[in-house]
Coordinates of C-alpha atoms in Angstrom, one line a residue:
Chain F
X1 CA 0.0 0.0 0.0
X2 CA 2.9 2.3 0.9
X3 CA 4.5 2.0 -2.5
X4 CA 1.3 2.6 -4.5
X5 CA 0.6 5.8 -2.4
X6 CA 4.1 6.9 -3.1
X7 CA 3.8 6.4 -6.8
X8 CA 0.4 8.2 -6.8
X9 CA 1.9 11.2 -5.0
X10 CA 5.1 11.2 -7.0
X11 CA 3.0 11.3 -10.2
X12 CA 1.1 14.3 -8.8
X13 CA 4.4 16.0 -7.9
X14 CA 5.8 15.6 -11.5
X15 CA 2.5 16.7 -13.0
X16 CA 2.2 19.9 -10.9
X17 CA 5.9 20.7 -11.5
X18 CA 5.3 20.5 -15.2
X19 CA 2.3 22.7 -14.8
X20 CA 4.5 25.3 -13.1
X21 CA 6.6 25.7 -16.3
X22 CA 3.8 25.2 -18.8
X23 CA 1.2 27.7 -17.5
X24 CA 1.3 31.1 -19.2
X25 CA 0.3 33.2 -16.2
X26 CA 3.1 33.6 -13.6
X27 CA 0.6 33.8 -10.7
X28 CA -0.9 30.4 -11.8
X29 CA 2.7 29.1 -11.9
X30 CA 3.3 30.1 -8.3
X31 CA 0.0 28.5 -7.3
X32 CA 1.0 25.2 -9.0
X33 CA 4.4 25.5 -7.2
X34 CA 2.5 25.7 -3.9
X35 CA 0.6 22.5 -4.8
X36 CA 3.9 20.9 -5.7
X37 CA 5.3 21.7 -2.3
X38 CA 2.2 20.3 -0.7
X39 CA 2.9 17.0 -2.4
X40 CA 6.4 17.1 -1.0
X41 CA 4.9 17.5 2.4
X42 CA 2.9 14.3 1.8
X43 CA 6.2 12.6 0.8
X44 CA 7.8 13.6 4.1
X45 CA 4.8 12.2 6.0
X46 CA 5.1 8.9 4.1
X47 CA 8.7 8.8 5.3
X48 CA 7.5 9.3 8.9
X49 CA 9.3 12.7 9.1
X50 CA 6.6 14.6 10.8
X51 CA 8.7 17.6 11.8
X52 CA 10.2 18.1 8.4
X53 CA 6.7 17.8 6.9
X54 CA 5.3 20.5 9.1
X55 CA 8.3 22.8 8.7
X56 CA 8.1 22.4 4.9
X57 CA 4.4 23.3 5.2
X58 CA 5.1 26.4 7.3
X59 CA 8.3 27.7 5.8
X60 CA 7.8 26.9 2.1
X61 CA 4.1 26.9 1.6
X62 CA 3.2 29.4 4.4
X63 CA 6.0 32.0 4.2
X64 CA 8.2 31.8 1.1
X65 CA 5.5 31.2 -1.4
X66 CA 3.3 33.9 0.1
X67 CA 6.2 36.3 -0.6
X68 CA 6.6 35.0 -4.2
X69 CA 2.9 35.5 -4.7
X70 CA 3.1 38.9 -3.1
X71 CA 5.8 40.1 -5.4
X72 CA 4.1 38.7 -8.6
X73 CA 0.8 40.3 -7.7
X74 CA 2.6 43.7 -7.2
X75 CA 4.5 43.4 -10.5
X76 CA 1.2 42.4 -12.2
X77 CA 2.9 40.8 -15.2
X78 CA 0.8 40.8 -18.4
X79 CA 1.2 39.6 -21.9
X80 CA 1.5 43.3 -23.1
X81 CA 4.5 44.3 -21.1
X82 CA 6.4 41.0 -21.5
X83 CA 9.6 41.6 -23.4
X84 CA 9.6 39.8 -26.8
X85 CA 12.5 37.4 -27.3
X86 CA 14.3 37.4 -30.6
X87 CA 14.6 34.4 -32.8
X88 CA 18.3 33.9 -32.1
X89 CA 17.6 33.7 -28.3
X90 CA 15.0 31.0 -29.0
X91 CA 17.4 28.9 -31.1
X92 CA 20.1 29.2 -28.4
X93 CA 17.5 28.2 -25.8
X94 CA 16.5 25.1 -27.8
X95 CA 20.1 24.0 -28.3
X96 CA 21.0 24.5 -24.6
X97 CA 17.9 22.5 -23.6
X98 CA 18.8 19.6 -25.9
X99 CA 22.3 19.6 -24.4
X100 CA 20.9 19.4 -20.9
X101 CA 18.6 16.5 -21.9
X102 CA 21.5 14.6 -23.5
X103 CA 23.7 15.1 -20.4
X104 CA 20.9 14.0 -18.0
X105 CA 20.1 10.9 -20.0
X106 CA 23.8 10.0 -20.2
X107 CA 24.4 10.4 -16.5
X108 CA 21.2 8.4 -15.7
X109 CA 22.4 5.6 -18.0
X110 CA 25.8 5.6 -16.3
X111 CA 24.5 5.2 -12.7
X112 CA 23.4 1.8 -11.5
X113 CA 20.1 1.3 -9.7
X114 CA 20.7 1.9 -6.0
X115 CA 19.5 -0.4 -3.3
X116 CA 16.5 0.9 -1.4
X117 CA 17.6 2.8 1.7
X118 CA 16.4 1.1 5.0
X119 CA 16.3 3.3 8.0
X120 CA 17.9 1.8 11.1
X121 CA 15.5 3.8 13.2
X122 CA 12.1 4.5 11.6
X123 CA 11.3 7.1 14.2
X124 CA 14.3 9.2 13.3
X125 CA 12.2 12.0 11.8
X126 CA 10.2 12.5 14.9
X127 CA 10.7 15.8 16.8
X128 CA 12.5 14.4 19.9
X129 CA 15.1 12.4 17.9
X130 CA 15.7 15.2 15.5
X131 CA 16.2 17.7 18.3
X132 CA 18.6 15.3 20.1
X133 CA 20.7 14.9 16.9
X134 CA 20.7 18.6 16.1
X135 CA 21.7 19.8 19.6
X136 CA 24.0 16.8 20.3
X137 CA 26.5 15.7 17.6
X138 CA 25.6 18.5 15.2
X139 CA 25.6 21.3 17.7
X140 CA 28.4 23.4 16.1
X141 CA 27.3 23.2 12.5
X142 CA 23.7 24.0 13.6
X143 CA 24.7 27.1 15.5
X144 CA 27.1 28.2 12.8
X145 CA 24.4 28.0 10.1
X146 CA 22.1 30.1 12.3
X147 CA 24.9 32.8 12.6
X148 CA 25.2 32.6 8.8
X149 CA 21.5 33.3 8.4
X150 CA 21.6 36.1 10.9
X151 CA 24.5 37.8 9.0
X152 CA 22.5 37.5 5.8
X153 CA 19.6 39.2 7.5
X154 CA 21.7 42.0 8.8
X155 CA 23.2 42.5 5.4
X156 CA 19.8 42.7 3.8
X157 CA 18.7 45.4 6.3
X158 CA 21.9 47.3 5.8
X159 CA 21.4 47.3 2.0
X160 CA 17.9 48.9 2.4
X161 CA 19.4 51.6 4.7
X162 CA 22.2 52.5 2.3
X163 CA 21.4 56.2 1.8
X164 CA 21.0 57.0 5.5
X165 CA 24.4 55.7 6.7
Chain H
X1 CA -7.1 -0.1 12.1
X2 CA -10.5 -1.6 12.9
X3 CA -13.8 -0.4 11.6
X4 CA -15.0 0.9 15.0
X5 CA -12.0 3.3 15.1
X6 CA -12.9 4.7 11.7
X7 CA -16.5 5.2 12.6
X8 CA -15.6 6.8 16.0
X9 CA -13.2 9.3 14.3
X10 CA -15.8 10.0 11.5
X11 CA -18.5 10.8 14.1
X12 CA -16.1 13.0 16.0
X13 CA -15.1 14.9 12.9
X14 CA -18.8 15.4 11.9
X15 CA -19.7 16.6 15.4
X16 CA -16.8 19.1 15.5
X17 CA -17.6 20.3 12.0
X18 CA -21.2 20.8 12.9
X19 CA -20.4 22.6 16.1
X20 CA -17.9 24.9 14.4
X21 CA -20.5 25.9 11.8
X22 CA -23.2 26.3 14.5
X23 CA -21.0 28.5 16.6
X24 CA -19.9 30.5 13.6
X25 CA -23.5 31.0 12.6
X26 CA -24.5 32.2 16.1
X27 CA -21.3 34.3 16.4
X28 CA -22.8 36.6 13.6
X29 CA -25.9 37.0 15.8
X30 CA -23.8 37.5 18.9
X31 CA -21.7 40.1 17.2
X32 CA -24.7 42.1 16.3
X33 CA -26.2 41.8 19.8
X34 CA -22.9 42.7 21.5
X35 CA -22.5 45.7 19.1
X36 CA -26.0 46.8 19.9
X37 CA -25.4 46.4 23.7
X38 CA -22.2 48.4 23.5
X39 CA -23.8 51.1 21.4
X40 CA -27.0 51.2 23.6
X41 CA -29.3 49.8 20.9
X42 CA -31.5 46.7 20.7
X43 CA -29.9 44.8 17.8
X44 CA -31.8 42.2 15.7
X45 CA -35.1 41.3 17.4
X46 CA -37.6 40.6 14.6
X47 CA -36.9 37.0 13.5
X48 CA -38.1 34.7 16.3
X49 CA -37.9 35.5 20.1
X50 CA -35.0 37.9 20.7
X51 CA -34.2 37.7 17.0
X52 CA -32.8 34.1 17.6
X53 CA -33.6 33.1 14.0
X54 CA -31.7 36.0 12.5
X55 CA -28.7 33.8 11.3
X56 CA -31.1 31.5 9.5
X57 CA -32.7 34.5 7.7
X58 CA -29.3 35.8 6.8
X59 CA -28.2 32.4 5.5
X60 CA -31.3 32.1 3.3
X61 CA -30.7 35.6 2.0
X62 CA -27.1 34.8 1.1
X63 CA -28.2 31.6 -0.8
X64 CA -31.0 33.4 -2.7
X65 CA -28.8 36.4 -3.9
X66 CA -27.8 36.5 -7.5
X67 CA -24.3 35.0 -8.2
X68 CA -22.1 37.4 -10.1
X69 CA -18.6 36.6 -11.4
X70 CA -16.9 39.7 -12.9
X71 CA -16.2 39.3 -16.6
X72 CA -12.5 40.1 -16.3
X73 CA -12.0 38.0 -13.3
X74 CA -9.9 34.8 -13.3
X75 CA -13.0 32.6 -13.1
X76 CA -11.5 29.4 -11.6
X77 CA -9.4 31.2 -8.9
X78 CA -12.3 33.5 -8.1
X79 CA -14.3 30.4 -7.1
X80 CA -11.3 28.7 -5.3
X81 CA -10.7 31.7 -3.0
X82 CA -13.7 31.4 -0.7
X83 CA -13.5 27.6 -0.6
X84 CA -9.8 27.8 0.4
X85 CA -10.6 30.4 3.1
X86 CA -13.3 28.0 4.5
X87 CA -11.1 24.9 4.3
X88 CA -8.1 26.5 6.1
X89 CA -10.5 27.8 8.8
X90 CA -12.0 24.4 9.5
X91 CA -8.9 22.0 9.5
X92 CA -7.4 23.7 12.5
X93 CA -9.9 22.0 14.8
X94 CA -8.4 18.6 14.1
X95 CA -5.7 18.7 16.8
X96 CA -7.5 20.5 19.5
X97 CA -8.3 18.3 22.5
X98 CA -12.0 19.0 23.3
X99 CA -12.1 17.0 26.5
X100 CA -10.5 14.2 28.5
X101 CA -11.1 10.6 27.4
X102 CA -14.6 9.2 27.7
X103 CA -15.1 5.5 28.6
X104 CA -18.3 4.0 27.1
X105 CA -18.8 0.3 27.6
X106 CA -15.1 -0.4 28.3
X107 CA -14.0 1.5 25.2
X108 CA -11.8 4.6 25.7
X109 CA -12.8 7.4 23.3
X110 CA -10.4 10.4 23.2
X111 CA -12.3 13.7 22.4
X112 CA -9.6 14.7 20.0
X113 CA -9.4 13.8 16.3
X114 CA -5.6 13.2 16.3
X115 CA -2.8 13.8 18.7
X116 CA 0.2 14.3 16.5
X117 CA 3.5 15.2 18.3
X118 CA 3.9 18.4 16.4
X119 CA 0.3 19.7 17.2
X120 CA 1.3 23.4 17.8
X121 CA 3.3 23.5 14.6
X122 CA 0.3 22.1 12.7
X123 CA -1.9 24.9 14.1
X124 CA 0.8 27.3 13.1
X125 CA 1.0 25.9 9.6
X126 CA -2.8 26.1 9.1
X127 CA -2.7 29.7 10.3
X128 CA 0.0 30.6 7.8
X129 CA -2.0 29.0 5.0
X130 CA -5.1 31.0 5.9
X131 CA -3.8 34.0 4.0
X132 CA -4.1 32.2 0.6
X133 CA -7.9 32.4 0.5
X134 CA -7.7 36.1 0.9
X135 CA -4.8 36.6 -1.5
X136 CA -6.2 34.4 -4.3
X137 CA -9.7 35.9 -4.0
X138 CA -8.3 39.4 -3.9
X139 CA -6.1 38.9 -7.0
X140 CA -8.6 36.9 -9.0
X141 CA -11.3 39.7 -8.7
X142 CA -9.2 41.9 -11.0
X143 CA -10.0 44.9 -8.9
X144 CA -7.5 47.5 -7.6
X145 CA -9.0 47.7 -4.2
X146 CA -9.2 43.9 -3.8
X147 CA -5.6 43.6 -4.9
X148 CA -4.5 46.2 -2.4
X149 CA -6.4 44.4 0.3
X150 CA -4.8 41.1 -0.6
X151 CA -1.4 42.6 -0.4
X152 CA -2.1 44.1 2.9
X153 CA -3.4 40.8 4.2
X154 CA -0.3 39.0 3.1
X155 CA 2.2 41.5 4.7
X156 CA 0.2 41.7 7.9
X157 CA 0.0 37.9 8.3
X158 CA 3.7 37.4 7.6
X159 CA 4.6 40.2 10.1
X160 CA 2.5 38.9 12.9
X161 CA 3.3 35.2 12.3
X162 CA 6.9 35.9 13.4
X163 CA 5.8 37.4 16.8
X164 CA 3.3 34.6 17.2
X165 CA 5.9 31.9 16.6
X166 CA 8.3 33.6 19.0
X167 CA 5.6 33.8 21.8
X168 CA 4.9 30.0 21.2
X169 CA 8.7 29.2 21.7
X170 CA 8.6 30.7 25.2
X171 CA 5.5 28.5 25.9
X172 CA 7.3 25.4 24.6
X173 CA 10.2 26.1 27.0
X174 CA 7.8 25.9 29.9
X175 CA 5.8 22.9 28.7
X176 CA 8.6 20.9 27.0
X177 CA 6.2 19.2 24.5
X178 CA 4.4 20.2 21.2
X179 CA 1.5 17.8 21.7
X180 CA -1.6 19.8 22.5
X181 CA -3.0 16.9 24.6
X182 CA 0.1 16.8 26.8
X183 CA 0.1 20.6 27.2
X184 CA -3.5 20.4 28.4
X185 CA -2.8 17.5 30.8
X186 CA 0.1 19.5 32.3
X187 CA -2.3 22.3 33.3
X188 CA -4.4 20.0 35.6
X189 CA -6.6 21.9 38.0
X190 CA -5.5 25.5 38.1
X191 CA -1.9 25.2 36.9
X192 CA -2.8 27.2 33.8
X193 CA 0.0 28.4 31.6
X194 CA -1.2 31.9 31.7
X195 CA 0.2 32.1 35.2
X196 CA 3.7 31.2 34.0
X197 CA 3.6 33.1 30.6
X198 CA 1.5 36.2 31.1
X199 CA 3.5 38.3 28.6
X200 CA 3.6 35.3 26.1
X201 CA -0.2 35.1 26.3
X202 CA -0.7 38.8 25.7
X203 CA 1.6 38.6 22.6
X204 CA -0.1 35.5 21.3
X205 CA -3.6 37.1 21.8
X206 CA -2.6 40.3 19.9
X207 CA -1.1 38.2 17.1
X208 CA -4.3 36.1 16.8
X209 CA -6.3 39.2 16.5
X210 CA -4.1 40.2 13.6
X211 CA -4.1 36.7 12.0
X212 CA -7.9 36.5 12.1
X213 CA -8.2 40.0 10.5
X214 CA -10.3 41.2 13.4
X215 CA -10.5 44.9 14.5
X216 CA -8.3 46.7 15.4
X217 CA -6.3 44.8 12.8
X218 CA -8.9 44.6 10.1
X219 CA -6.9 46.6 7.6
X220 CA -7.5 44.1 4.7
X221 CA -11.3 44.8 4.8
X222 CA -11.1 48.5 5.8
X223 CA -14.3 50.0 4.4
X224 CA -13.3 53.6 4.6
X225 CA -10.2 53.0 2.3
X226 CA -10.9 49.9 0.3
X227 CA -14.7 49.7 -0.2
X228 CA -15.1 46.1 1.0
X229 CA -11.5 44.9 0.8
X230 CA -10.7 41.6 -0.8
X231 CA -14.4 40.6 -1.1
X232 CA -15.5 43.7 -2.9
X233 CA -16.4 41.8 -6.0
X234 CA -18.0 38.8 -4.3
X235 CA -21.7 38.3 -3.9
X236 CA -24.1 35.5 -2.8
X237 CA -22.8 32.6 -0.8
X238 CA -19.1 33.2 -1.9
X239 CA -19.3 36.4 0.2
X240 CA -21.0 34.4 2.8
X241 CA -18.1 31.9 2.9
X242 CA -15.6 34.7 3.5
X243 CA -17.6 36.2 6.3
X244 CA -18.2 32.8 7.7
X245 CA -14.6 31.8 7.6
X246 CA -13.7 34.8 9.7
X247 CA -16.0 33.6 12.5
X248 CA -14.7 30.1 12.3
X249 CA -11.2 31.4 12.5
X250 CA -12.2 33.4 15.6
X251 CA -13.7 30.2 17.1
X252 CA -10.6 28.2 16.4
X253 CA -8.2 30.8 17.7
X254 CA -10.3 31.2 20.8
X255 CA -10.0 27.4 21.3
X256 CA -6.3 27.5 20.7
X257 CA -5.8 30.3 23.3
X258 CA -8.0 28.4 25.8
X259 CA -6.0 25.2 25.2
X260 CA -2.5 26.7 25.3
X261 CA -2.9 29.2 28.1
X262 CA -6.1 28.7 30.0
X263 CA -6.0 25.0 30.8
X264 CA -8.4 23.7 28.1
X265 CA -10.9 21.5 29.8
X266 CA -9.2 21.8 33.2
X267 CA -10.8 23.7 36.1
X268 CA -10.2 24.0 39.8
X269 CA -11.8 21.2 41.7
X270 CA -12.1 18.9 38.7
X271 CA -10.9 15.8 40.6
X272 CA -13.8 16.0 43.0
X273 CA -16.3 16.5 40.2
X274 CA -14.8 13.6 38.2
X275 CA -15.0 11.3 41.2
X276 CA -18.6 12.1 41.8
X277 CA -20.0 12.1 38.3
X278 CA -18.4 9.1 36.6
X279 CA -16.5 8.5 33.4
X280 CA -19.0 9.9 30.9
X281 CA -20.6 12.9 32.6
X282 CA -17.3 14.0 34.2
X283 CA -15.3 14.6 31.0
X284 CA -18.3 16.2 29.4
X285 CA -18.5 18.8 32.2
X286 CA -14.8 19.5 31.4
X287 CA -15.8 20.0 27.7
X288 CA -18.5 22.4 28.8
X289 CA -16.0 24.4 30.8
X290 CA -13.8 24.5 27.7
X291 CA -16.6 25.9 25.6
X292 CA -17.4 28.5 28.3
X293 CA -13.7 29.6 28.0
X294 CA -14.0 29.7 24.2
X295 CA -17.2 31.8 24.4
X296 CA -15.5 34.2 26.8
X297 CA -12.7 34.7 24.3
X298 CA -15.2 35.2 21.4
X299 CA -17.0 37.8 23.5
X300 CA -13.6 39.5 24.1
X301 CA -12.9 39.5 20.3
X302 CA -16.3 41.3 19.8
X303 CA -15.8 43.6 22.8
X304 CA -12.5 44.8 21.4
X305 CA -14.0 45.3 17.9
X306 CA -16.7 47.6 19.1
X307 CA -14.5 49.5 21.5
X308 CA -11.1 50.2 19.8
X309 CA -10.7 52.1 16.5
X310 CA -8.7 50.7 13.6
X311 CA -4.9 51.2 13.3
X312 CA -3.3 53.1 10.5
X313 CA -1.2 50.8 8.3
X314 CA 2.2 52.2 9.4
X315 CA 1.2 51.9 13.1
X316 CA 0.3 48.3 12.4
X317 CA 3.8 47.5 11.0
X318 CA 5.5 49.5 13.8
X319 CA 3.6 47.6 16.4
X320 CA 4.4 44.2 14.8
X321 CA 8.1 44.7 14.0
X322 CA 9.3 47.2 16.6
X323 CA 7.0 46.3 19.5
X324 CA 5.9 42.7 19.6
X325 CA 8.9 41.0 18.1
X326 CA 11.5 42.5 20.5
X327 CA 9.1 41.8 23.4
X328 CA 8.7 38.2 22.4
X329 CA 12.5 37.7 22.1
X330 CA 12.9 39.3 25.6
X331 CA 10.2 36.9 26.9
X332 CA 12.1 33.9 25.5
X333 CA 15.4 35.0 27.0
X334 CA 13.9 35.7 30.5
X335 CA 11.9 32.4 30.4
X336 CA 15.1 30.5 29.5
X337 CA 17.1 32.1 32.3
X338 CA 14.4 31.5 34.9
X339 CA 14.1 27.8 33.9
X340 CA 17.9 27.4 34.0
X341 CA 18.0 28.9 37.5
X342 CA 15.1 26.7 38.7
X343 CA 16.7 23.6 37.4
X344 CA 20.1 24.5 39.0
X345 CA 18.7 24.8 42.5

């Protein structure tokens, strides 16, 4: 039952990801992206990683995508003000895309099918275990990454205040 | 997973859904009555005794109105908006413990749909999704005022979510668990979390006013500036859904506040009552107490709405970013220091 659910959700993920690039309206694209993230949340739940699922839900669907939608709504992109691409750019795009496909197929053929990963502890994704791991063996990298994020935030604030300094 | 379990959960979900709709329906009546009381008027009193059938009359009116979809609107999203608002309002009730376990014929029935170990984060996630209904509806209407309102709603929600999350972190330091059931069980009797986290509760309450778009934070539907806000173009039951979702949100956030800070279904002297009333009536009295707390919060929401004038938009942002967030961070630090000192000695 688990595998069939996985394949169903995986199909949905691929379908909605394709809809992101195929829909003409950028706002529709973002909405499809939100649905794609929702299917990822379902994947995390299938892996019994409840905390990761909820955080994906809050951070990606609830915060980052709201900001995306916010910016797109403010820009109000229409067909009329979209810059027309010249023929040469289109040709270059097609060639680059074909190269990417060839590379991807080649690398996929080169790799062998991996064995399915079996978790030693199926409850690894639960909140308590994750917290113990993060604040135990991975204490230093965890704190360092938080300082990195803080410095990025300070930098962003500084950039907006440029003229007053 | 036996069939009895599925039936039990299904019945519970149906009951909770029905109660949420009923309370939302009568909140509209209560809102008008409270407004009338505060403004020294009578309020609705024509339909039935004391106007008690007024919500029914309003509902019938909403259903009978002509359905208009603006010709330049994005039709599909225009219809999705109100549905999404209603959905995100309703799914928050899934993790709230409505009462302690009931024992009927040897079978223990928990009065909670599901007790996931990240219950608080689930509520938080649902709250953060709530903005999509407003944003999609406002954008799809293809109306400048609706769009402005949608953008206001988005920035307001994001700003106040941060302070809300920070105030919850201080609460988690005290409780040490994210399961709502365990948090309620810890507040047995009168050990309510509001006694340990008064500042955290105040911050959480202000933020839930902002997240439910209630006055004084109802900038997204500010009539004097934006006509009707994000639902300017809506008519008929779609408008009804938006209005209804606001009252369900109010009900859910009252329930969350009562659960997290005011002991949920716990009350002083509950052990004595449980001993004398048995395993079915006893927990139900606890549920009744829980609902009394919820009604008190809903009344408070209304009381504030009809007493305090609306903020200006810059004041709203100042309060959120320069007032609430630093206070919430200070609350976390103080709570952490106090807990460390208590554990040391």
